[in-house]
Short mmCIF file of C-alpha atoms in Angstrom, two decimals:
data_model
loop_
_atom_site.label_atom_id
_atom_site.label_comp_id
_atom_site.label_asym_id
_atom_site.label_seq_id
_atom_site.Cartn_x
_atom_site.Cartn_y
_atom_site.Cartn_z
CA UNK A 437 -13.71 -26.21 14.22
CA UNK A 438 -10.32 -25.09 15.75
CA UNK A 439 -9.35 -21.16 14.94
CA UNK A 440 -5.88 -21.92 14.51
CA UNK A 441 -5.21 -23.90 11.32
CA UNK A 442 -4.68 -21.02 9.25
CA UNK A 443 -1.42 -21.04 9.87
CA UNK A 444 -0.94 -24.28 7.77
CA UNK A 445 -1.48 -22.42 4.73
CA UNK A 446 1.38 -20.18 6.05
CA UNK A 447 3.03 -20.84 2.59
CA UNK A 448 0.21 -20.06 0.65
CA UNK A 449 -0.18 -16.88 2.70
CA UNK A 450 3.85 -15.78 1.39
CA UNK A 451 2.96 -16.63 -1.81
CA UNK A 452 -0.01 -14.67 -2.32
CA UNK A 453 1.62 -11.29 -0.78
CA UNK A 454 4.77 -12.57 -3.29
CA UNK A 455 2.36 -12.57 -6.11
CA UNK A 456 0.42 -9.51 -5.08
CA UNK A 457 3.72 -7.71 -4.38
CA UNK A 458 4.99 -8.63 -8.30
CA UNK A 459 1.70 -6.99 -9.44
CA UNK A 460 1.98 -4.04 -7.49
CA UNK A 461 5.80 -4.05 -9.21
CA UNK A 462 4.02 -4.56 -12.65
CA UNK A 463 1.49 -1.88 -12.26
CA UNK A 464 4.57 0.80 -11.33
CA UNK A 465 6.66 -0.21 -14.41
CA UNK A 466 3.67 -0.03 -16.79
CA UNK A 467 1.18 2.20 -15.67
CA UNK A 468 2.16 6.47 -16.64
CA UNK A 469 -0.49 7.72 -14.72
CA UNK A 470 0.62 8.93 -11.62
CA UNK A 471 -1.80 8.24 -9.39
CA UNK A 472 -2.08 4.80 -10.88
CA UNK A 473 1.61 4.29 -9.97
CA UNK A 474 1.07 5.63 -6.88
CA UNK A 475 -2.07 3.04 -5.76
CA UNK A 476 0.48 0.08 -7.46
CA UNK A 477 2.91 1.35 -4.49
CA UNK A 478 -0.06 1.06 -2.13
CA UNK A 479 -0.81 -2.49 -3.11
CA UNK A 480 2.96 -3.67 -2.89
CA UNK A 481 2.63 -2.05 0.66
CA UNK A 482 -0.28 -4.02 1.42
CA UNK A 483 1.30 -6.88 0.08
CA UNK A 484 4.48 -6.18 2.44
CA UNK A 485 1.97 -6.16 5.34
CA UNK A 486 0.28 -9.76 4.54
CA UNK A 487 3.55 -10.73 4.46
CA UNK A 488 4.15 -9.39 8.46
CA UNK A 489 1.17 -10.69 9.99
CA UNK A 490 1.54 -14.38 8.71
CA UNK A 491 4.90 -14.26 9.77
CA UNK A 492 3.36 -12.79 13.44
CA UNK A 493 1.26 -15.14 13.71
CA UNK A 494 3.23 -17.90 12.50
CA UNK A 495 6.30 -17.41 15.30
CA UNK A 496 3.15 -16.27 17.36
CA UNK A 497 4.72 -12.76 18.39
CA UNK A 498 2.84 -9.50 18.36
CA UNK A 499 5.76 -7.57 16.59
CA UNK A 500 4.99 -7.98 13.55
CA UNK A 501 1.67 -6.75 13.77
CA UNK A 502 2.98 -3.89 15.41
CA UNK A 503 5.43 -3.31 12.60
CA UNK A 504 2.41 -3.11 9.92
CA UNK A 505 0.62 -0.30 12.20
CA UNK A 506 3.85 1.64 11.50
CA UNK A 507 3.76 0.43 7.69
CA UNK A 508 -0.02 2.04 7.87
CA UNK A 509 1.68 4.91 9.42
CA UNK A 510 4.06 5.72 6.88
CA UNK A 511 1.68 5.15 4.04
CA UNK A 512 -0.71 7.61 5.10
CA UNK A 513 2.38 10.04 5.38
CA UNK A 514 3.48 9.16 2.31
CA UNK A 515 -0.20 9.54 0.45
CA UNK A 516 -0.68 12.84 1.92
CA UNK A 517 3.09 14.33 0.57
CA UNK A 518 2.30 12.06 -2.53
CA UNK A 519 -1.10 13.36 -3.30
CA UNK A 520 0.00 17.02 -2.46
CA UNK A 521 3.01 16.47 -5.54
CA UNK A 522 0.88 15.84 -8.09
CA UNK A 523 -1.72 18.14 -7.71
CA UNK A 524 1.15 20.67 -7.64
CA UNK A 525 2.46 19.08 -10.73
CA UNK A 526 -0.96 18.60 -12.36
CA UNK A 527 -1.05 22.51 -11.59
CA UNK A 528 1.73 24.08 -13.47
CA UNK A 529 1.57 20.89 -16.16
CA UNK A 530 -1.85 20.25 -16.62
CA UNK A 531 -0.87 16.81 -16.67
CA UNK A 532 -0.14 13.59 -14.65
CA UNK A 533 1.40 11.51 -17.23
CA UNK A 534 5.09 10.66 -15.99
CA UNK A 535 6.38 10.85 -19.06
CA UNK A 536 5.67 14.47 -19.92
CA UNK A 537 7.62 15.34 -16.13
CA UNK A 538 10.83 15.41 -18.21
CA UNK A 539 11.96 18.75 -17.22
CA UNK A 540 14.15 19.46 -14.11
CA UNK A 541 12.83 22.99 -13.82
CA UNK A 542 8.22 23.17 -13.46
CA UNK B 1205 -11.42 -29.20 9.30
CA UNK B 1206 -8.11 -27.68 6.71
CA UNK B 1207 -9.91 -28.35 3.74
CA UNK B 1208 -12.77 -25.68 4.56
CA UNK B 1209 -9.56 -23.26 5.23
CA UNK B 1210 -8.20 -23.97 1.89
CA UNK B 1211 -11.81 -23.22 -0.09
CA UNK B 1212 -11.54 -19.84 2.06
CA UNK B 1213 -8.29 -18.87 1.78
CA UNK B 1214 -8.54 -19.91 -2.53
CA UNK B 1215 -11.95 -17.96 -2.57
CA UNK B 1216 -10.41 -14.66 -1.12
CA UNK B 1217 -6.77 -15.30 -2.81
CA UNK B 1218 -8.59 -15.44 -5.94
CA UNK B 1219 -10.80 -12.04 -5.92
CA UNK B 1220 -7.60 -10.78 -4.08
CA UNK B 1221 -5.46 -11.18 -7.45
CA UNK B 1222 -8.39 -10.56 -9.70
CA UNK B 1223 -8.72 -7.48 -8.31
CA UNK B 1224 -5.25 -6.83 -8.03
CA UNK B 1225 -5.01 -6.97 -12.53
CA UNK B 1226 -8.01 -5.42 -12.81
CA UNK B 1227 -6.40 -2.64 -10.99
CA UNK B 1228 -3.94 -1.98 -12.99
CA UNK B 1229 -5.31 -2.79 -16.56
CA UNK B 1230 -8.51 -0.35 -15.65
CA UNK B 1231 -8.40 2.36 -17.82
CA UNK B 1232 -10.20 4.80 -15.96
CA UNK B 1233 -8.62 6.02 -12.88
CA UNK B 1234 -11.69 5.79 -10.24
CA UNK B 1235 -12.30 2.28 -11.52
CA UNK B 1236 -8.54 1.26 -10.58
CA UNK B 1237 -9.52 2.80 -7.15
CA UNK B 1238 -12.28 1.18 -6.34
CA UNK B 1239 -10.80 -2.22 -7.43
CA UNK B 1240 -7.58 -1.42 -4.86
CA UNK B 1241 -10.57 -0.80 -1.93
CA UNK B 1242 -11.65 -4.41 -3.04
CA UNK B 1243 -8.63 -5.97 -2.66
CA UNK B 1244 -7.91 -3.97 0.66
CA UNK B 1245 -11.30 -5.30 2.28
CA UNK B 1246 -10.22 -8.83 1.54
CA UNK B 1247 -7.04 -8.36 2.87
CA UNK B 1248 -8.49 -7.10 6.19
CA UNK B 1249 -10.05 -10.63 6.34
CA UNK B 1250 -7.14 -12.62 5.73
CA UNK B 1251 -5.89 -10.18 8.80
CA UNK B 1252 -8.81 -11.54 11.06
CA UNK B 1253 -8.04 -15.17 10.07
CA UNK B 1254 -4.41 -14.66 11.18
CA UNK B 1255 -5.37 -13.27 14.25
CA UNK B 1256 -4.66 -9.58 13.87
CA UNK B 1257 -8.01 -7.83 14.43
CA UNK B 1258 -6.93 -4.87 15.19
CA UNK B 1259 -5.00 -4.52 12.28
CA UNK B 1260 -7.97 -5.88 10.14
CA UNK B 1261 -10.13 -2.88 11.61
CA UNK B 1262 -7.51 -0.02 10.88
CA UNK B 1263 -6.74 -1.63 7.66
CA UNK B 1264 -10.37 -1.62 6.62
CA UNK B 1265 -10.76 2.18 8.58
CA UNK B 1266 -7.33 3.39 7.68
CA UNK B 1267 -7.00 2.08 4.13
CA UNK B 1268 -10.06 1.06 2.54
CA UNK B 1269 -11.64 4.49 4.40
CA UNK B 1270 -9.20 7.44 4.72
CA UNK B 1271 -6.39 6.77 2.12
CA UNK B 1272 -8.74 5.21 -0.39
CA UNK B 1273 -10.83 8.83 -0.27
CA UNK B 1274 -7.93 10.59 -0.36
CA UNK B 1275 -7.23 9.03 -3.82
CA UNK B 1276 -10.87 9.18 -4.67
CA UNK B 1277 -11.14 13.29 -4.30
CA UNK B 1278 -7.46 13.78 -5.98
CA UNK B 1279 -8.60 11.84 -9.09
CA UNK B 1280 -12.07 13.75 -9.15
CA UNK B 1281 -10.23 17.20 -8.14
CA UNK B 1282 -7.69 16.62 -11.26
CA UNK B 1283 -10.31 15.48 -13.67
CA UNK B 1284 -7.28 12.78 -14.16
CA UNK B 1285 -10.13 9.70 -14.83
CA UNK B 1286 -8.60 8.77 -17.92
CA UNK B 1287 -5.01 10.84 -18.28
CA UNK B 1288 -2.01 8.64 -19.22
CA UNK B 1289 -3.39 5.78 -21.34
CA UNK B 1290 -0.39 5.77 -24.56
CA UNK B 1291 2.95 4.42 -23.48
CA UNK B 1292 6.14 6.50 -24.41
CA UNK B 1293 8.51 3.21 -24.97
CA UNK B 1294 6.20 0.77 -26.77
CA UNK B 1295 8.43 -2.47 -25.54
CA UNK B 1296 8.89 -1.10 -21.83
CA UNK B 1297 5.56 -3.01 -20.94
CA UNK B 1298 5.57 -6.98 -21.96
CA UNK B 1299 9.80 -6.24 -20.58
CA UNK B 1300 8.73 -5.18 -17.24
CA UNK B 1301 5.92 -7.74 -16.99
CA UNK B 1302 8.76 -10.61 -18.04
CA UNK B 1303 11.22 -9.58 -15.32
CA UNK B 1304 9.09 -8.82 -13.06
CA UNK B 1305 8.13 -12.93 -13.79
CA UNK B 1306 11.65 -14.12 -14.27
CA UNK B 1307 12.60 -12.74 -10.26
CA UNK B 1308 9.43 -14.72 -8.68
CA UNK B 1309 9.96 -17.55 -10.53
CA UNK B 1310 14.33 -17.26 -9.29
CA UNK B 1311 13.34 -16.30 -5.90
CA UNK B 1312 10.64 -19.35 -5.79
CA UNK B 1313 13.51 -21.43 -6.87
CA UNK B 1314 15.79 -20.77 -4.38
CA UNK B 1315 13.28 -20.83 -1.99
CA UNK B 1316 11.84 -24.70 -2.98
CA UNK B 1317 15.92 -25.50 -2.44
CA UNK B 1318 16.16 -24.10 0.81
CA UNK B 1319 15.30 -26.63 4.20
CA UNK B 1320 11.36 -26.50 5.14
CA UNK B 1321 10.16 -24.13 7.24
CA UNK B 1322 8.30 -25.62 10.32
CA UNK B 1323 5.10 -24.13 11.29
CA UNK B 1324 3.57 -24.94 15.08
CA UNK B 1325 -0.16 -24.86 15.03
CA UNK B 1326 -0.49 -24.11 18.90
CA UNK B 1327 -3.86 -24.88 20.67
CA UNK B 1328 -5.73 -21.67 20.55
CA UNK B 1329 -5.11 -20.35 24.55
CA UNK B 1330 -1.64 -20.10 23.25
CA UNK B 1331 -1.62 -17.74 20.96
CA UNK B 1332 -0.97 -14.13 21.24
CA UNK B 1333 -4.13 -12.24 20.00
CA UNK B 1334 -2.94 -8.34 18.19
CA UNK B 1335 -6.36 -7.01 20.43
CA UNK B 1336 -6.16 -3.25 21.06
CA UNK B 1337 -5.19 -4.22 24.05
CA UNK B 1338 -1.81 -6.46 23.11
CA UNK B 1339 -0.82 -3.63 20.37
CA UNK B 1340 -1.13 -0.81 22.79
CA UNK B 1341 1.50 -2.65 25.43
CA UNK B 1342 3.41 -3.62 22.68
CA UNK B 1343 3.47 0.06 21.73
CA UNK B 1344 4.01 1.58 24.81
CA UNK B 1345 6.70 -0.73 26.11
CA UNK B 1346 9.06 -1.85 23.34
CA UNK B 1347 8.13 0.46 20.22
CA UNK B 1348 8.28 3.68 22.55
CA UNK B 1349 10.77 5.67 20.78
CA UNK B 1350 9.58 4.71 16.74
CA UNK B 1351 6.23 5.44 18.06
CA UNK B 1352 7.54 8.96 19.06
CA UNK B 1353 9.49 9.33 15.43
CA UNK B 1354 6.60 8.67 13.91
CA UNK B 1355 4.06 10.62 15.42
CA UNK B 1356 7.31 13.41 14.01
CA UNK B 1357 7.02 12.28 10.82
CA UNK B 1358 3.18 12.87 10.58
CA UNK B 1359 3.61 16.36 11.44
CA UNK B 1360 6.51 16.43 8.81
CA UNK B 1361 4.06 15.15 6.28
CA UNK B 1362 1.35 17.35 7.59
CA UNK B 1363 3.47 20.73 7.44
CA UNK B 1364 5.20 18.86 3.63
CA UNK B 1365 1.43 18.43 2.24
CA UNK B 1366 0.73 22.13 3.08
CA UNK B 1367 3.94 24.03 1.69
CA UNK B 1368 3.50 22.15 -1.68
CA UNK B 1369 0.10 23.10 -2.24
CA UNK B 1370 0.49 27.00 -0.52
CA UNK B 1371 3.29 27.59 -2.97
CA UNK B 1372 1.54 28.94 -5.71
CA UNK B 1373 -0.93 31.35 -3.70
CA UNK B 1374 2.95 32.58 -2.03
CA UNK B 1375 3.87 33.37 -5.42
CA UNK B 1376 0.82 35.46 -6.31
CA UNK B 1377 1.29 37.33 -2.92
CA UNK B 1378 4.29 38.16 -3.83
CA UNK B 1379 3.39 39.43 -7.16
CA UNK B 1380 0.44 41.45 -5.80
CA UNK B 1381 2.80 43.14 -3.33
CA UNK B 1382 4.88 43.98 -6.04
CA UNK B 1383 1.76 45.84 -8.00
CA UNK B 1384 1.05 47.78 -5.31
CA UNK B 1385 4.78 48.70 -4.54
CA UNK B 1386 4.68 50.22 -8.42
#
């Protein structure tokens, strides 16, 4: 069995991190719990990253690949300020739902 | 031997997506996590089927391990299981859901009236493996200087996740110095 015919489905790979992307854009607009929103941000990250390595692999360069470790990068900075937010927002609200952060001053 | 491929690739797509809904209509926050770790470990496959296993370790290490915690203890530290269930704006939902729809199904469009894209399926010596090995030259060679910003913007993050959750003990500081000043 050759190893390399993967990259036929190449479309089927963009289409799934297309799809997977749209949920992760569904789960932000709909979902009010924050750390909900914040995992829906994850996935379309995740989805962005799918996206990168069939392209890598499909022009057969090692960029790409090395683009998603910096994706990871930024994620886990971004989790870690993220995460650190609400729990200072669940602290003087007692609450994560977005829509009771309606005030400019905590 | 493509048709085997296509079973595999359909098998994970489809626990991939499943997981993906089931993410976001879970009503209880830990549940909505552990779906995400699902679809992250099948992810990490699709990774090693592309050729990328170094990415398909960190993803399953990085991801599915240390982020997906992260989320894990916040959820369980806020008690925040099942916080946020009612919707403010009642029509906001099947809206968002139809747009979101209506932009895939444009951009698919336009995409079906665009010229095929060619794909090479090279003989296997050809391609370039992401080992450790490949990743690290890449790294240290070409992606010197983002590699340096972002080893910056870790520390900003580290020092950003500190202040906000000091600030309050800061405050009370302040007040007991206060007390004792009266």
């Amino acid at each position: 069995m050759s190893n390399t015919s993967f990259v036929a489905l190449f479309p089927l790979f963009i289409g799934l991190s297309v799809v997977l992307f749209s949920l992760g854009v569904i789960g932000v607009l709909v979902r009010r719990n924050a750390i909900i929103i914040f995992m829906s941000v994850e996935l379309m990250l995740n989805a962005a990253n799918l996206a990168f390595i069939a392209f890598a692999r499909s022009f057969n360069q090692i960029d790409g690949q090395v683009f998603v470790f910096f994706v990871m990068v930024v994620a886990a900075a971004e989790v870690a300020v993220g995460l650190a937010l609400i729990v200072a927002i669940f602290r003087s609200k007692q609450s994560i739902n977005v829509d009771d952060i309606n005030q400019l001053k905590g | 031997m493509l048709n085997l491929e296509i079973i595999i690739f359909g098998a994970l797509a489809l626990i991939t997506v499943v997981a993906a809904v089931m993410m976001i209509i879970a009503r209880n926050a830990v549940h909505s996590a552990l779906f995400l770790v699902v679809v992250m470990s099948s992810l990490a496959v699709f990774f090693l089927g592309l050729w990328a296993p170094f990415i398909a370790m960190v993803q399953v290490a990085l991801y599915a391990g240390a982020i997906m915690v992260l989320f894990l203890f916040v959820i369980m530290l806020l008690g925040a299981e099942r916080a946020g269930a009612r919707l403010l704006l009642a029509w906001q939902a099947p809206l968002a859901i139809g747009l979101t729809v209506l932009v895939v199904l444009l951009g698919a469009l336009l995409l079906l009236n665009t010229a095929p894209f060619e794909v090479v399926d090279l003989p296997a010596a050809e391609i370039t493996e992401g080992t450790a090995e490949a990743i690290g030259q890449a790294l240290y060679s070409v992606w010197l200087f983002p590699f340096e910003a972002v080893s910056i913007l870790l520390l900003v993050a580290m020092i950003g996740a500190v202040v906000m959750t000091r600030q309050e003990t800061r405050q009370e500081a302040r007040d007991e110095r206060k007390k004792k000043s009266l």
